[in-house]
Amino acid sequence: MSTKETIGKVTSNKMEKTITVAVTKKIAHKKYNKIIIKTNKYYAHDENNECKRGDIVKIQETRPMSKNKRWKLISKITK
């Protein structure tokens, strides 16, 4: 089983050791072929509380760490 990695923007860092990451992807509508922007929100583990709101980060899928947290922070790409 391969581990998924994705890039997103931090929307919240108010929790202790947890960040909320919004991942957007562009897909084409099946019938009308219009480009639609879909957004998924993930909770990611941030061990050192190093991310701020607005940072672009890379996250990786991992074992369940809590009720909703299934991702961990790999690296910060930009501030």
PDB file of N, CA and C in Angstrom:
ATOM      1  N   MET A   1       0.838  -1.179   0.000  1.00  0.00           N
ATOM      2  CA  MET A   1       0.000   0.000   0.000  1.00  0.00           C
ATOM      3  C   MET A   1       0.883   1.243   0.000  1.00  0.00           C
ATOM      4  N   SER A   2       0.667   2.123  -0.942  1.00  0.00           N
ATOM      5  CA  SER A   2       1.447   3.346  -1.010  1.00  0.00           C
ATOM      6  C   SER A   2       0.812   4.423  -0.134  1.00  0.00           C
ATOM      7  N   THR A   3       1.648   5.307   0.387  1.00  0.00           N
ATOM      8  CA  THR A   3       1.129   6.395   1.210  1.00  0.00           C
ATOM      9  C   THR A   3       0.875   7.594   0.323  1.00  0.00           C
ATOM     10  N   LYS A   4      -0.285   8.212   0.507  1.00  0.00           N
ATOM     11  CA  LYS A   4      -0.656   9.364  -0.299  1.00  0.00           C
ATOM     12  C   LYS A   4       0.009  10.616   0.252  1.00  0.00           C
ATOM     13  N   GLU A   5       0.437  11.477  -0.638  1.00  0.00           N
ATOM     14  CA  GLU A   5       0.981  12.777  -0.268  1.00  0.00           C
ATOM     15  C   GLU A   5       0.257  13.832  -1.077  1.00  0.00           C
ATOM     16  N   THR A   6       0.007  14.973  -0.456  1.00  0.00           N
ATOM     17  CA  THR A   6      -0.674  16.049  -1.143  1.00  0.00           C
ATOM     18  C   THR A   6      -0.203  17.387  -0.606  1.00  0.00           C
ATOM     19  N   ILE A   7      -0.491  18.442  -1.358  1.00  0.00           N
ATOM     20  CA  ILE A   7      -0.072  19.796  -1.002  1.00  0.00           C
ATOM     21  C   ILE A   7      -1.318  20.640  -0.784  1.00  0.00           C
ATOM     22  N   GLY A   8      -1.314  21.424   0.298  1.00  0.00           N
ATOM     23  CA  GLY A   8      -2.466  22.257   0.602  1.00  0.00           C
ATOM     24  C   GLY A   8      -2.074  23.485   1.398  1.00  0.00           C
ATOM     25  N   LYS A   9      -3.082  24.274   1.760  1.00  0.00           N
ATOM     26  CA  LYS A   9      -2.887  25.529   2.469  1.00  0.00           C
ATOM     27  C   LYS A   9      -3.451  25.400   3.878  1.00  0.00           C
ATOM     28  N   VAL A  10      -2.691  25.862   4.877  1.00  0.00           N
ATOM     29  CA  VAL A  10      -3.129  25.789   6.268  1.00  0.00           C
ATOM     30  C   VAL A  10      -4.227  26.829   6.490  1.00  0.00           C
ATOM     31  N   THR A  11      -5.386  26.361   6.970  1.00  0.00           N
ATOM     32  CA  THR A  11      -6.492  27.269   7.237  1.00  0.00           C
ATOM     33  C   THR A  11      -6.664  27.561   8.712  1.00  0.00           C
ATOM     34  N   SER A  12      -6.138  26.679   9.588  1.00  0.00           N
ATOM     35  CA  SER A  12      -6.266  26.901  11.022  1.00  0.00           C
ATOM     36  C   SER A  12      -5.136  26.191  11.753  1.00  0.00           C
ATOM     37  N   ASN A  13      -4.633  26.845  12.804  1.00  0.00           N
ATOM     38  CA  ASN A  13      -3.630  26.225  13.663  1.00  0.00           C
ATOM     39  C   ASN A  13      -3.970  26.453  15.136  1.00  0.00           C
ATOM     40  N   LYS A  14      -5.243  26.594  15.447  1.00  0.00           N
ATOM     41  CA  LYS A  14      -5.666  26.908  16.807  1.00  0.00           C
ATOM     42  C   LYS A  14      -5.575  25.721  17.752  1.00  0.00           C
ATOM     43  N   MET A  15      -5.576  24.497  17.218  1.00  0.00           N
ATOM     44  CA  MET A  15      -5.502  23.315  18.067  1.00  0.00           C
ATOM     45  C   MET A  15      -4.057  23.014  18.443  1.00  0.00           C
ATOM     46  N   GLU A  16      -3.873  22.274  19.512  1.00  0.00           N
ATOM     47  CA  GLU A  16      -2.538  21.896  19.969  1.00  0.00           C
ATOM     48  C   GLU A  16      -2.029  20.720  19.139  1.00  0.00           C
ATOM     49  N   LYS A  17      -0.878  20.902  18.452  1.00  0.00           N
ATOM     50  CA  LYS A  17      -0.231  19.885  17.611  1.00  0.00           C
ATOM     51  C   LYS A  17      -1.092  19.421  16.445  1.00  0.00           C
ATOM     52  N   THR A  18      -2.056  20.227  16.028  1.00  0.00           N
ATOM     53  CA  THR A  18      -2.925  19.871  14.902  1.00  0.00           C
ATOM     54  C   THR A  18      -3.145  21.096  14.026  1.00  0.00           C
ATOM     55  N   ILE A  19      -3.101  20.884  12.718  1.00  0.00           N
ATOM     56  CA  ILE A  19      -3.429  21.948  11.767  1.00  0.00           C
ATOM     57  C   ILE A  19      -4.547  21.454  10.855  1.00  0.00           C
ATOM     58  N   THR A  20      -5.280  22.400  10.312  1.00  0.00           N
ATOM     59  CA  THR A  20      -6.306  22.098   9.324  1.00  0.00           C
ATOM     60  C   THR A  20      -5.780  22.537   7.967  1.00  0.00           C
ATOM     61  N   VAL A  21      -5.784  21.614   7.006  1.00  0.00           N
ATOM     62  CA  VAL A  21      -5.225  21.881   5.681  1.00  0.00           C
ATOM     63  C   VAL A  21      -6.332  21.756   4.640  1.00  0.00           C
ATOM     64  N   ALA A  22      -6.476  22.774   3.806  1.00  0.00           N
ATOM     65  CA  ALA A  22      -7.441  22.751   2.712  1.00  0.00           C
ATOM     66  C   ALA A  22      -6.706  22.401   1.423  1.00  0.00           C
ATOM     67  N   VAL A  23      -7.145  21.327   0.777  1.00  0.00           N
ATOM     68  CA  VAL A  23      -6.541  20.875  -0.471  1.00  0.00           C
ATOM     69  C   VAL A  23      -7.555  21.107  -1.586  1.00  0.00           C
ATOM     70  N   THR A  24      -7.171  21.899  -2.582  1.00  0.00           N
ATOM     71  CA  THR A  24      -8.066  22.187  -3.697  1.00  0.00           C
ATOM     72  C   THR A  24      -7.590  21.439  -4.934  1.00  0.00           C
ATOM     73  N   LYS A  25      -8.556  20.960  -5.709  1.00  0.00           N
ATOM     74  CA  LYS A  25      -8.225  20.318  -6.979  1.00  0.00           C
ATOM     75  C   LYS A  25      -9.242  20.748  -8.022  1.00  0.00           C
ATOM     76  N   LYS A  26      -8.774  20.855  -9.243  1.00  0.00           N
ATOM     77  CA  LYS A  26      -9.629  21.268 -10.345  1.00  0.00           C
ATOM     78  C   LYS A  26     -10.023  20.040 -11.146  1.00  0.00           C
ATOM     79  N   ILE A  27     -11.328  19.846 -11.338  1.00  0.00           N
ATOM     80  CA  ILE A  27     -11.820  18.732 -12.144  1.00  0.00           C
ATOM     81  C   ILE A  27     -12.817  19.267 -13.160  1.00  0.00           C
ATOM     82  N   ALA A  28     -12.996  18.524 -14.232  1.00  0.00           N
ATOM     83  CA  ALA A  28     -13.957  18.906 -15.262  1.00  0.00           C
ATOM     84  C   ALA A  28     -15.291  18.229 -14.977  1.00  0.00           C
ATOM     85  N   HIS A  29     -16.385  18.969 -15.130  1.00  0.00           N
ATOM     86  CA  HIS A  29     -17.720  18.410 -14.972  1.00  0.00           C
ATOM     87  C   HIS A  29     -17.946  17.373 -16.072  1.00  0.00           C
ATOM     88  N   LYS A  30     -18.556  16.247 -15.710  1.00  0.00           N
ATOM     89  CA  LYS A  30     -18.693  15.159 -16.684  1.00  0.00           C
ATOM     90  C   LYS A  30     -19.544  15.533 -17.888  1.00  0.00           C
ATOM     91  N   LYS A  31     -20.628  16.249 -17.656  1.00  0.00           N
ATOM     92  CA  LYS A  31     -21.537  16.569 -18.749  1.00  0.00           C
ATOM     93  C   LYS A  31     -21.170  17.873 -19.454  1.00  0.00           C
ATOM     94  N   TYR A  32     -20.862  18.912 -18.673  1.00  0.00           N
ATOM     95  CA  TYR A  32     -20.684  20.242 -19.246  1.00  0.00           C
ATOM     96  C   TYR A  32     -19.229  20.633 -19.472  1.00  0.00           C
ATOM     97  N   ASN A  33     -18.275  19.838 -18.985  1.00  0.00           N
ATOM     98  CA  ASN A  33     -16.843  20.086 -19.147  1.00  0.00           C
ATOM     99  C   ASN A  33     -16.369  21.423 -18.588  1.00  0.00           C
ATOM    100  N   LYS A  34     -17.149  22.002 -17.680  1.00  0.00           N
ATOM    101  CA  LYS A  34     -16.720  23.214 -17.005  1.00  0.00           C
ATOM    102  C   LYS A  34     -15.771  22.824 -15.871  1.00  0.00           C
ATOM    103  N   ILE A  35     -14.737  23.614 -15.670  1.00  0.00           N
ATOM    104  CA  ILE A  35     -13.775  23.341 -14.608  1.00  0.00           C
ATOM    105  C   ILE A  35     -14.392  23.740 -13.270  1.00  0.00           C
ATOM    106  N   ILE A  36     -14.404  22.796 -12.335  1.00  0.00           N
ATOM    107  CA  ILE A  36     -14.958  23.007 -11.002  1.00  0.00           C
ATOM    108  C   ILE A  36     -13.820  22.857  -9.993  1.00  0.00           C
ATOM    109  N   ILE A  37     -13.803  23.731  -8.990  1.00  0.00           N
ATOM    110  CA  ILE A  37     -12.793  23.644  -7.937  1.00  0.00           C
ATOM    111  C   ILE A  37     -13.405  22.924  -6.742  1.00  0.00           C
ATOM    112  N   LYS A  38     -12.841  21.767  -6.389  1.00  0.00           N
ATOM    113  CA  LYS A  38     -13.278  20.995  -5.235  1.00  0.00           C
ATOM    114  C   LYS A  38     -12.277  21.213  -4.106  1.00  0.00           C
ATOM    115  N   THR A  39     -12.769  21.367  -2.882  1.00  0.00           N
ATOM    116  CA  THR A  39     -11.905  21.574  -1.723  1.00  0.00           C
ATOM    117  C   THR A  39     -12.177  20.494  -0.689  1.00  0.00           C
ATOM    118  N   ASN A  40     -11.109  19.847  -0.219  1.00  0.00           N
ATOM    119  CA  ASN A  40     -11.201  18.885   0.876  1.00  0.00           C
ATOM    120  C   ASN A  40     -10.424  19.434   2.055  1.00  0.00           C
ATOM    121  N   LYS A  41     -10.941  19.198   3.266  1.00  0.00           N
ATOM    122  CA  LYS A  41     -10.302  19.681   4.485  1.00  0.00           C
ATOM    123  C   LYS A  41      -9.775  18.488   5.266  1.00  0.00           C
ATOM    124  N   TYR A  42      -8.495  18.532   5.621  1.00  0.00           N
ATOM    125  CA  TYR A  42      -7.869  17.451   6.368  1.00  0.00           C
ATOM    126  C   TYR A  42      -7.275  17.992   7.664  1.00  0.00           C
ATOM    127  N   TYR A  43      -7.314  17.164   8.712  1.00  0.00           N
ATOM    128  CA  TYR A  43      -6.617  17.468   9.958  1.00  0.00           C
ATOM    129  C   TYR A  43      -5.275  16.756   9.920  1.00  0.00           C
ATOM    130  N   ALA A  44      -4.195  17.498  10.168  1.00  0.00           N
ATOM    131  CA  ALA A  44      -2.852  16.935  10.085  1.00  0.00           C
ATOM    132  C   ALA A  44      -2.104  17.163  11.393  1.00  0.00           C
ATOM    133  N   HIS A  45      -1.220  16.219  11.723  1.00  0.00           N
ATOM    134  CA  HIS A  45      -0.433  16.280  12.947  1.00  0.00           C
ATOM    135  C   HIS A  45       0.785  17.163  12.727  1.00  0.00           C
ATOM    136  N   ASP A  46       0.923  18.195  13.548  1.00  0.00           N
ATOM    137  CA  ASP A  46       2.049  19.135  13.503  1.00  0.00           C
ATOM    138  C   ASP A  46       2.748  19.063  14.856  1.00  0.00           C
ATOM    139  N   GLU A  47       3.779  18.239  14.961  1.00  0.00           N
ATOM    140  CA  GLU A  47       4.405  17.925  16.258  1.00  0.00           C
ATOM    141  C   GLU A  47       4.938  19.157  16.976  1.00  0.00           C
ATOM    142  N   ASN A  48       5.580  20.075  16.257  1.00  0.00           N
ATOM    143  CA  ASN A  48       6.245  21.219  16.891  1.00  0.00           C
ATOM    144  C   ASN A  48       5.450  22.513  16.814  1.00  0.00           C
ATOM    145  N   ASN A  49       4.217  22.473  16.364  1.00  0.00           N
ATOM    146  CA  ASN A  49       3.382  23.676  16.187  1.00  0.00           C
ATOM    147  C   ASN A  49       4.121  24.740  15.374  1.00  0.00           C
ATOM    148  N   GLU A  50       4.728  24.335  14.252  1.00  0.00           N
ATOM    149  CA  GLU A  50       5.558  25.252  13.476  1.00  0.00           C
ATOM    150  C   GLU A  50       4.803  25.954  12.362  1.00  0.00           C
ATOM    151  N   CYS A  51       3.623  25.484  12.000  1.00  0.00           N
ATOM    152  CA  CYS A  51       2.889  26.072  10.878  1.00  0.00           C
ATOM    153  C   CYS A  51       1.991  27.204  11.334  1.00  0.00           C
ATOM    154  N   LYS A  52       1.911  28.208  10.489  1.00  0.00           N
ATOM    155  CA  LYS A  52       1.020  29.334  10.715  1.00  0.00           C
ATOM    156  C   LYS A  52      -0.078  29.308   9.662  1.00  0.00           C
ATOM    157  N   ARG A  53      -1.103  30.092   9.880  1.00  0.00           N
ATOM    158  CA  ARG A  53      -2.207  30.173   8.937  1.00  0.00           C
ATOM    159  C   ARG A  53      -1.721  30.799   7.625  1.00  0.00           C
ATOM    160  N   GLY A  54      -2.046  30.162   6.504  1.00  0.00           N
ATOM    161  CA  GLY A  54      -1.641  30.661   5.194  1.00  0.00           C
ATOM    162  C   GLY A  54      -0.433  29.965   4.609  1.00  0.00           C
ATOM    163  N   ASP A  55       0.255  29.138   5.388  1.00  0.00           N
ATOM    164  CA  ASP A  55       1.424  28.408   4.878  1.00  0.00           C
ATOM    165  C   ASP A  55       0.993  27.343   3.876  1.00  0.00           C
ATOM    166  N   ILE A  56       1.837  27.089   2.896  1.00  0.00           N
ATOM    167  CA  ILE A  56       1.641  25.991   1.957  1.00  0.00           C
ATOM    168  C   ILE A  56       2.461  24.818   2.478  1.00  0.00           C
ATOM    169  N   VAL A  57       1.797  23.672   2.699  1.00  0.00           N
ATOM    170  CA  VAL A  57       2.459  22.536   3.336  1.00  0.00           C
ATOM    171  C   VAL A  57       2.241  21.256   2.533  1.00  0.00           C
ATOM    172  N   LYS A  58       3.110  20.284   2.777  1.00  0.00           N
ATOM    173  CA  LYS A  58       2.989  18.947   2.189  1.00  0.00           C
ATOM    174  C   LYS A  58       2.616  17.996   3.320  1.00  0.00           C
ATOM    175  N   ILE A  59       1.533  17.221   3.136  1.00  0.00           N
ATOM    176  CA  ILE A  59       1.078  16.291   4.162  1.00  0.00           C
ATOM    177  C   ILE A  59       1.049  14.875   3.597  1.00  0.00           C
ATOM    178  N   GLN A  60       1.123  13.898   4.496  1.00  0.00           N
ATOM    179  CA  GLN A  60       1.170  12.496   4.103  1.00  0.00           C
ATOM    180  C   GLN A  60       0.170  11.716   4.932  1.00  0.00           C
ATOM    181  N   GLU A  61      -0.479  10.751   4.297  1.00  0.00           N
ATOM    182  CA  GLU A  61      -1.446   9.909   4.986  1.00  0.00           C
ATOM    183  C   GLU A  61      -0.724   8.998   5.976  1.00  0.00           C
ATOM    184  N   THR A  62      -1.340   8.772   7.144  1.00  0.00           N
ATOM    185  CA  THR A  62      -0.718   7.955   8.178  1.00  0.00           C
ATOM    186  C   THR A  62      -1.808   7.209   8.949  1.00  0.00           C
ATOM    187  N   ARG A  63      -1.396   6.495   9.988  1.00  0.00           N
ATOM    188  CA  ARG A  63      -2.352   5.761  10.818  1.00  0.00           C
ATOM    189  C   ARG A  63      -3.270   6.746  11.534  1.00  0.00           C
ATOM    190  N   PRO A  64      -4.445   6.323  11.977  1.00  0.00           N
ATOM    191  CA  PRO A  64      -5.329   7.233  12.718  1.00  0.00           C
ATOM    192  C   PRO A  64      -4.688   7.669  14.038  1.00  0.00           C
ATOM    193  N   MET A  65      -4.599   8.975  14.234  1.00  0.00           N
ATOM    194  CA  MET A  65      -4.018   9.517  15.464  1.00  0.00           C
ATOM    195  C   MET A  65      -5.080   9.984  16.442  1.00  0.00           C
ATOM    196  N   SER A  66      -6.270  10.280  15.947  1.00  0.00           N
ATOM    197  CA  SER A  66      -7.395  10.657  16.792  1.00  0.00           C
ATOM    198  C   SER A  66      -8.666  10.392  15.985  1.00  0.00           C
ATOM    199  N   LYS A  67      -9.769  10.938  16.450  1.00  0.00           N
ATOM    200  CA  LYS A  67     -11.043  10.689  15.779  1.00  0.00           C
ATOM    201  C   LYS A  67     -11.027  11.144  14.314  1.00  0.00           C
ATOM    202  N   ASN A  68     -10.468  12.318  14.050  1.00  0.00           N
ATOM    203  CA  ASN A  68     -10.482  12.871  12.693  1.00  0.00           C
ATOM    204  C   ASN A  68      -9.099  12.986  12.051  1.00  0.00           C
ATOM    205  N   LYS A  69      -8.041  12.843  12.817  1.00  0.00           N
ATOM    206  CA  LYS A  69      -6.688  13.120  12.317  1.00  0.00           C
ATOM    207  C   LYS A  69      -6.074  11.877  11.690  1.00  0.00           C
ATOM    208  N   ARG A  70      -5.871  11.914  10.362  1.00  0.00           N
ATOM    209  CA  ARG A  70      -5.298  10.785   9.617  1.00  0.00           C
ATOM    210  C   ARG A  70      -4.113  11.190   8.753  1.00  0.00           C
ATOM    211  N   TRP A  71      -3.612  12.411   8.901  1.00  0.00           N
ATOM    212  CA  TRP A  71      -2.516  12.914   8.089  1.00  0.00           C
ATOM    213  C   TRP A  71      -1.439  13.487   8.998  1.00  0.00           C
ATOM    214  N   LYS A  72      -0.193  13.550   8.508  1.00  0.00           N
ATOM    215  CA  LYS A  72       0.877  14.187   9.254  1.00  0.00           C
ATOM    216  C   LYS A  72       1.631  15.147   8.350  1.00  0.00           C
ATOM    217  N   LEU A  73       2.218  16.151   8.961  1.00  0.00           N
ATOM    218  CA  LEU A  73       2.966  17.164   8.237  1.00  0.00           C
ATOM    219  C   LEU A  73       4.318  16.609   7.809  1.00  0.00           C
ATOM    220  N   ILE A  74       4.660  16.783   6.538  1.00  0.00           N
ATOM    221  CA  ILE A  74       5.959  16.357   6.020  1.00  0.00           C
ATOM    222  C   ILE A  74       6.907  17.553   5.986  1.00  0.00           C
ATOM    223  N   SER A  75       6.476  18.647   5.351  1.00  0.00           N
ATOM    224  CA  SER A  75       7.338  19.818   5.257  1.00  0.00           C
ATOM    225  C   SER A  75       6.503  21.064   4.931  1.00  0.00           C
ATOM    226  N   LYS A  76       7.108  22.220   5.268  1.00  0.00           N
ATOM    227  CA  LYS A  76       6.522  23.494   4.865  1.00  0.00           C
ATOM    228  C   LYS A  76       7.155  23.879   3.543  1.00  0.00           C
ATOM    229  N   ILE A  77       6.344  24.254   2.580  1.00  0.00           N
ATOM    230  CA  ILE A  77       6.877  24.625   1.271  1.00  0.00           C
ATOM    231  C   ILE A  77       7.141  26.130   1.227  1.00  0.00           C
ATOM    232  N   THR A  78       6.141  26.931   1.571  1.00  0.00           N
ATOM    233  CA  THR A  78       6.322  28.399   1.636  1.00  0.00           C
ATOM    234  C   THR A  78       5.619  28.932   2.858  1.00  0.00           C
ATOM    235  N   LYS A  79       6.005  30.146   3.224  1.00  0.00           N
ATOM    236  CA  LYS A  79       5.403  30.805   4.382  1.00  0.00           C
ATOM    237  C   LYS A  79       4.350  31.774   3.936  1.00  0.00           C
TER     238      LYS A  79
END
